N, CA, C, O and CB atoms as a CASP TS submission, in Angstrom:
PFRMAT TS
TARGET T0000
AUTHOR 0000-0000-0000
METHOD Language model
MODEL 1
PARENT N/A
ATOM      1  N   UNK     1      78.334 102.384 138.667  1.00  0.00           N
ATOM      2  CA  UNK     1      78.414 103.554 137.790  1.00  0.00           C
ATOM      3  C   UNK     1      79.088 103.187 136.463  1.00  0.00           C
ATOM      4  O   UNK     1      78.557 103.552 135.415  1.00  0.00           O
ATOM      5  CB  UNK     1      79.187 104.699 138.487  1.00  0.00           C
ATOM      6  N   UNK     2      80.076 102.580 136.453  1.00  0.00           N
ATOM      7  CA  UNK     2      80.902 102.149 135.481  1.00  0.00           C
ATOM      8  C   UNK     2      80.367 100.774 134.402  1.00  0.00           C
ATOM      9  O   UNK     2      80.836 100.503 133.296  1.00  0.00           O
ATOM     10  CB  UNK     2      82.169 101.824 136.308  1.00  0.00           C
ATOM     11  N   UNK     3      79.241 100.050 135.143  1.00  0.00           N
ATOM     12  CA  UNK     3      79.032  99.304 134.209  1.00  0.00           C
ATOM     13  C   UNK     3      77.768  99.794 134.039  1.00  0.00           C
ATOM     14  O   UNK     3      77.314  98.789 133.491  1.00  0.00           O
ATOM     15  CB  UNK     3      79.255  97.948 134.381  1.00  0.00           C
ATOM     16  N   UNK     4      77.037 100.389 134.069  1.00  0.00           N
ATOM     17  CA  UNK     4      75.625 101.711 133.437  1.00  0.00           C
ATOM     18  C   UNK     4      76.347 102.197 132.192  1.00  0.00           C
ATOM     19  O   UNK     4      75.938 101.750 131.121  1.00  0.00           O
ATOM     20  CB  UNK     4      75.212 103.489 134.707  1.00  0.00           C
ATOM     21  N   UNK     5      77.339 103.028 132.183  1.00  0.00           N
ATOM     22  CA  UNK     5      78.405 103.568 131.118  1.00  0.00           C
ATOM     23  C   UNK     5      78.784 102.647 129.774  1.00  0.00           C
ATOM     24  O   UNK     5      78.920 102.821 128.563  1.00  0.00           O
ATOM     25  CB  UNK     5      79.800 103.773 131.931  1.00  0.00           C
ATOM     26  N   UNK     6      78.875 101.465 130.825  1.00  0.00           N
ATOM     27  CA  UNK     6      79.478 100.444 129.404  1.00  0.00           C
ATOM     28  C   UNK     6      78.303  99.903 128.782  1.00  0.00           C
ATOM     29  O   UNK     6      78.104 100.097 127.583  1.00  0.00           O
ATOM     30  CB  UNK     6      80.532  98.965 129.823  1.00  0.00           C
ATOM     31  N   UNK     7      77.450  99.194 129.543  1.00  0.00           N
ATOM     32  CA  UNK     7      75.999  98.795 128.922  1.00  0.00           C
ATOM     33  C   UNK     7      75.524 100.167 128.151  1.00  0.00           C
ATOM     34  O   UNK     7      75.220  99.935 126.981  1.00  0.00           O
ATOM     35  CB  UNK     7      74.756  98.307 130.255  1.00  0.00           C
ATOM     36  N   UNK     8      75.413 101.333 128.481  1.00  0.00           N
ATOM     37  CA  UNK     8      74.884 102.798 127.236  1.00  0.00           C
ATOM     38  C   UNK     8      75.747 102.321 126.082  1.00  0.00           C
ATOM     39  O   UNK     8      75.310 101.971 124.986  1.00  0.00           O
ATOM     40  CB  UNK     8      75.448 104.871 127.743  1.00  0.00           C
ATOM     41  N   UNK     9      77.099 102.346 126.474  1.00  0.00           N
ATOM     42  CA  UNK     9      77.896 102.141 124.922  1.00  0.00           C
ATOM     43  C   UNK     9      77.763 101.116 124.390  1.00  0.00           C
ATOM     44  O   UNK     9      77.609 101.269 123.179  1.00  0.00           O
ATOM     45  CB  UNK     9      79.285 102.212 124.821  1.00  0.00           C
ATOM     46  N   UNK    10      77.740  99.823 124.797  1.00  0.00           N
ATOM     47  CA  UNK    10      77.562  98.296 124.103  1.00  0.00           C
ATOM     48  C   UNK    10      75.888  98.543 123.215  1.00  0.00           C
ATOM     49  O   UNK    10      75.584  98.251 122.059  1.00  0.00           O
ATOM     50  CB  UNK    10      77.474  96.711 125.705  1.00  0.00           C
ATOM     51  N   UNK    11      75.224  99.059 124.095  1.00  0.00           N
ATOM     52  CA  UNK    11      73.877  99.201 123.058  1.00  0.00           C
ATOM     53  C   UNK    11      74.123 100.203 122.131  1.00  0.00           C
ATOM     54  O   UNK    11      73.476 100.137 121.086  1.00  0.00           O
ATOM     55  CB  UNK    11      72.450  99.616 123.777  1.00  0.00           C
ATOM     56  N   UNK    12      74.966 101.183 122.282  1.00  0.00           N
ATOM     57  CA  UNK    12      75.161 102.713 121.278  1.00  0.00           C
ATOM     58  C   UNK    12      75.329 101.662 120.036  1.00  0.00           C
ATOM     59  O   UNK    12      74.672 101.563 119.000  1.00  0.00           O
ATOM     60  CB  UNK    12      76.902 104.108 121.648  1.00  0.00           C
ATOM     61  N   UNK    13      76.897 100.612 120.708  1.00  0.00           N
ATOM     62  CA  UNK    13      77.340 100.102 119.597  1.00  0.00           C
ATOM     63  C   UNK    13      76.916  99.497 118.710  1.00  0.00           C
ATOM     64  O   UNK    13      77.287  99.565 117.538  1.00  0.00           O
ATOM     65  CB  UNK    13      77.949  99.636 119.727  1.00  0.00           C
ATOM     66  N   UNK    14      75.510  98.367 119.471  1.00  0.00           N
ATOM     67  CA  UNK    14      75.023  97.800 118.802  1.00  0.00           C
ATOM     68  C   UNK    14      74.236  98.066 117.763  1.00  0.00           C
ATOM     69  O   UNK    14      74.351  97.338 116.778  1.00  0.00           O
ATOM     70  CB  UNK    14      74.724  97.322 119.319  1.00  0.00           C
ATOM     71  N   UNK    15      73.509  98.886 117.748  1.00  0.00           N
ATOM     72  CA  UNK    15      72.311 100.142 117.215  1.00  0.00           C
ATOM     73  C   UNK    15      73.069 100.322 115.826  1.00  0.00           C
ATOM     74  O   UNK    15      72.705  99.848 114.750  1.00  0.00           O
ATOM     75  CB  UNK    15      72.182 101.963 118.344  1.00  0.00           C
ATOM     76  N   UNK    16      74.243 101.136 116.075  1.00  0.00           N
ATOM     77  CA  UNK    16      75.224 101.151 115.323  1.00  0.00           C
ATOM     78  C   UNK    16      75.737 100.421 113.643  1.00  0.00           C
ATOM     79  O   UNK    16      75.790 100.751 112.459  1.00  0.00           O
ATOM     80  CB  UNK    16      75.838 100.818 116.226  1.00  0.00           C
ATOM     81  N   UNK    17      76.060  99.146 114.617  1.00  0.00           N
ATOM     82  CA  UNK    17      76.699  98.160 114.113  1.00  0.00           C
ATOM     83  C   UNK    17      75.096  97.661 113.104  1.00  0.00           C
ATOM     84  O   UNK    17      75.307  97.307 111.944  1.00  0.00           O
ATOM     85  CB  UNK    17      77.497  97.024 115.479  1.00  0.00           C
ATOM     86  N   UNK    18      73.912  97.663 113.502  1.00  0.00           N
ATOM     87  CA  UNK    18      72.438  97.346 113.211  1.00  0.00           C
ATOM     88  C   UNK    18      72.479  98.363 111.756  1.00  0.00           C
ATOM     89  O   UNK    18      72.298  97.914 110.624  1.00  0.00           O
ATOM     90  CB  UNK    18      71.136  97.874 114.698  1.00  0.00           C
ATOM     91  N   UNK    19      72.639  99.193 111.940  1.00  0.00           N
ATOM     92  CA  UNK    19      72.507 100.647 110.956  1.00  0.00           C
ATOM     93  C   UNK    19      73.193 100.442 110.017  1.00  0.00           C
ATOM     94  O   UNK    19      72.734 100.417 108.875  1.00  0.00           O
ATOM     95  CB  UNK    19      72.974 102.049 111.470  1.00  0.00           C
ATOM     96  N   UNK    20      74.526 100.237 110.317  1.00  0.00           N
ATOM     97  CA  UNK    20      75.627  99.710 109.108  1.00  0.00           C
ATOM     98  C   UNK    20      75.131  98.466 108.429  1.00  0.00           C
ATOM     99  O   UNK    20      74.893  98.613 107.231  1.00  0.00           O
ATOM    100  CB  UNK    20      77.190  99.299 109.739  1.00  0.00           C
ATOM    101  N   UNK    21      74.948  97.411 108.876  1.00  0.00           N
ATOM    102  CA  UNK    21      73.913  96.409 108.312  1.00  0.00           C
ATOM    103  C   UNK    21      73.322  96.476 107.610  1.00  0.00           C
ATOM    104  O   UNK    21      73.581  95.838 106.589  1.00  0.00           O
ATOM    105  CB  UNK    21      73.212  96.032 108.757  1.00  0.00           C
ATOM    106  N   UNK    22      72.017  97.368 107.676  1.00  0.00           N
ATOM    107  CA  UNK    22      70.804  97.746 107.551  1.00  0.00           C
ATOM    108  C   UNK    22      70.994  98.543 105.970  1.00  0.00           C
ATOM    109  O   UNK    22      70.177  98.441 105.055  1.00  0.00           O
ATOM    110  CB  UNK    22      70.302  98.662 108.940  1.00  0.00           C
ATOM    111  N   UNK    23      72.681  99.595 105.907  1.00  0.00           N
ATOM    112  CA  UNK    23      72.519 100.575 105.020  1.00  0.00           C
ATOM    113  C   UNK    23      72.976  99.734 103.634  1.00  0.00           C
ATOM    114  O   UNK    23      72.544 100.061 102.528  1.00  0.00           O
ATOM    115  CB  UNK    23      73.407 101.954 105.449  1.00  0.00           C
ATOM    116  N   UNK    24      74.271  98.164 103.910  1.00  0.00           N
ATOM    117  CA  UNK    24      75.191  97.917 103.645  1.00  0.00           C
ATOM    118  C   UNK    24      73.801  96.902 102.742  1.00  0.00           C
ATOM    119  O   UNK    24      73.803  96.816 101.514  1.00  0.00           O
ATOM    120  CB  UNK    24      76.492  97.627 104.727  1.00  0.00           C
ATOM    121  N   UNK    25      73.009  96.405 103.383  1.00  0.00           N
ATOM    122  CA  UNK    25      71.557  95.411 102.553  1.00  0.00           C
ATOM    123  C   UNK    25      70.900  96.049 101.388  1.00  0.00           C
ATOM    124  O   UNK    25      70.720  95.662 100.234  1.00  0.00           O
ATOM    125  CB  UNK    25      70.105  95.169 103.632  1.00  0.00           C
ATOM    126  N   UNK    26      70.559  97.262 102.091  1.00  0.00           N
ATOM    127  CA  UNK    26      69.825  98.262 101.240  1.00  0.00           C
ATOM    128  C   UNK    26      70.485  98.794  99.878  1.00  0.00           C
ATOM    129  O   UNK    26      69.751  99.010  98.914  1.00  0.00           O
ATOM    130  CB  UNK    26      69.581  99.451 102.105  1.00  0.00           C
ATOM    131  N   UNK    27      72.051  99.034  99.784  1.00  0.00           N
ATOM    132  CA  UNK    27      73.308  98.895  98.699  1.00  0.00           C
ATOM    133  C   UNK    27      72.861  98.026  97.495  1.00  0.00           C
ATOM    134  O   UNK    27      72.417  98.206  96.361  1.00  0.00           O
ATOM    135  CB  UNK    27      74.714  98.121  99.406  1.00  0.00           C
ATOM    136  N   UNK    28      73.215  96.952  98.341  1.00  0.00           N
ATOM    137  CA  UNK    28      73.130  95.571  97.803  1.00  0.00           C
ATOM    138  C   UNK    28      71.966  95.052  97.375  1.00  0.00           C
ATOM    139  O   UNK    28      72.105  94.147  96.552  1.00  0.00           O
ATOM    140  CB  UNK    28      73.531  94.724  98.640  1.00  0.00           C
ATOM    141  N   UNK    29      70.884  95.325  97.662  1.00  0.00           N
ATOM    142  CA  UNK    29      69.704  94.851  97.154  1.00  0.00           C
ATOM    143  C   UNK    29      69.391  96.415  96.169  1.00  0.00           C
ATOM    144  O   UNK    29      68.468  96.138  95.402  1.00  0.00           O
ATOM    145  CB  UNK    29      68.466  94.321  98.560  1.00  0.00           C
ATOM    146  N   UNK    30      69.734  97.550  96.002  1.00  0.00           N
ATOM    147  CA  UNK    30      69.477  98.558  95.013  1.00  0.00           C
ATOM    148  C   UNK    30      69.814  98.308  93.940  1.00  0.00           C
ATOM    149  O   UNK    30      69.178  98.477  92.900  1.00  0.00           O
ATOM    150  CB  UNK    30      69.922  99.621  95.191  1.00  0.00           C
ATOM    151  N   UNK    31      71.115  97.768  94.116  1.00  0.00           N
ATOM    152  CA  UNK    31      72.278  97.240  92.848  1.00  0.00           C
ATOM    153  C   UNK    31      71.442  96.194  92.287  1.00  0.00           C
ATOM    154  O   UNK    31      70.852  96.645  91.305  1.00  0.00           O
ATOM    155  CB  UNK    31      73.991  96.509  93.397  1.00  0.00           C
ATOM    156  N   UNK    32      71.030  94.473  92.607  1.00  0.00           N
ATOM    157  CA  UNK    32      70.816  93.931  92.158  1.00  0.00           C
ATOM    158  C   UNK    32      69.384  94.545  90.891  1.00  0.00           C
ATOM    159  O   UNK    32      69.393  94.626  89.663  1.00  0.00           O
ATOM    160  CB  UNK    32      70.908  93.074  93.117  1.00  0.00           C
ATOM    161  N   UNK    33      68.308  94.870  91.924  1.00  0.00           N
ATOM    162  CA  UNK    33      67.335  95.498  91.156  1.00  0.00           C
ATOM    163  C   UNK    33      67.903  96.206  89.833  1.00  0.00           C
ATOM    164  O   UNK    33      67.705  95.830  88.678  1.00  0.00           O
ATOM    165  CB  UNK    33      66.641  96.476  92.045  1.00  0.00           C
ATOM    166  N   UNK    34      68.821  97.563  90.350  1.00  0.00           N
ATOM    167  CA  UNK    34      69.314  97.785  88.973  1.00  0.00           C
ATOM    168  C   UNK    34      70.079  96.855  87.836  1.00  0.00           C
ATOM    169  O   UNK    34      69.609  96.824  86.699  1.00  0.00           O
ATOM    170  CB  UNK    34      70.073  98.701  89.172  1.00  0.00           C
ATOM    171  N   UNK    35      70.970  96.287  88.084  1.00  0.00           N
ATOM    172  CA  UNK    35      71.081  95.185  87.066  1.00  0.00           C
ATOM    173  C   UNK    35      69.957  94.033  86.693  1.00  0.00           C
ATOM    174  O   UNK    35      70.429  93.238  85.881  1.00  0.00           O
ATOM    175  CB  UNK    35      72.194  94.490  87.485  1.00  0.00           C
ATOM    176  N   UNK    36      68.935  93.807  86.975  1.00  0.00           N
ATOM    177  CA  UNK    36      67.917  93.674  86.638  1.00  0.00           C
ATOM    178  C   UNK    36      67.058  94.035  85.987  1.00  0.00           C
ATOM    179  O   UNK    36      66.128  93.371  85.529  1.00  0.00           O
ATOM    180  CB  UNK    36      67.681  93.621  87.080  1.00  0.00           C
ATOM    181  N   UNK    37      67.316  95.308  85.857  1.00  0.00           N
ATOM    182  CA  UNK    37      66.461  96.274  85.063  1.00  0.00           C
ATOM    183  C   UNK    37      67.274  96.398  83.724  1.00  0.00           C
ATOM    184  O   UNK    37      66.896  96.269  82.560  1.00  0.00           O
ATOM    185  CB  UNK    37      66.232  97.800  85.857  1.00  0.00           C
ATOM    186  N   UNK    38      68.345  96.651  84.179  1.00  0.00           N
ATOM    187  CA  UNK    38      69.716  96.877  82.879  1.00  0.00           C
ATOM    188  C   UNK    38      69.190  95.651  82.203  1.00  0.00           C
ATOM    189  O   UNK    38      68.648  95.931  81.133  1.00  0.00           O
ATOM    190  CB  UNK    38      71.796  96.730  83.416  1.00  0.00           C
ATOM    191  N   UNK    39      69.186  94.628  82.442  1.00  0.00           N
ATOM    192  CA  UNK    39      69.125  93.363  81.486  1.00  0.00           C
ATOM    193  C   UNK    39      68.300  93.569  80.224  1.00  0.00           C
ATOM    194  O   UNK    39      68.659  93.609  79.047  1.00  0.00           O
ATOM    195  CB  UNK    39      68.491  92.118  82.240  1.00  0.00           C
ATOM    196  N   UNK    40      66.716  93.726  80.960  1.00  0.00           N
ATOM    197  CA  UNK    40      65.628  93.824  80.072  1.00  0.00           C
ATOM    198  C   UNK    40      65.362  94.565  79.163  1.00  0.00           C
ATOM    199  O   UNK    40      64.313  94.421  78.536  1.00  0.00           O
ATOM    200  CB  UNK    40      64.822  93.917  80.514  1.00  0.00           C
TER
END
């Protein structure tokens, strides 16, 4: 029972941790484009 519980949360976390990634790239690659654009 108890390790069903922890495996749900280790994947919640992972998903998670994937998303933050995912939002933290998307930042970072918006920015560059815009200073890219700023240049020209």
């Amino acid at each position: 029972m108890l390790q069903t519980i922890l495996r749900k949360d280790s994947s919640k976390f992972r998903n998670k941790k994937e998303l933050v990634l995912e939002e933290a790239l998307r930042f970072y690659y918006q920015n560059r484009e815009q200073k890219r654009w700023r240049k020209e």
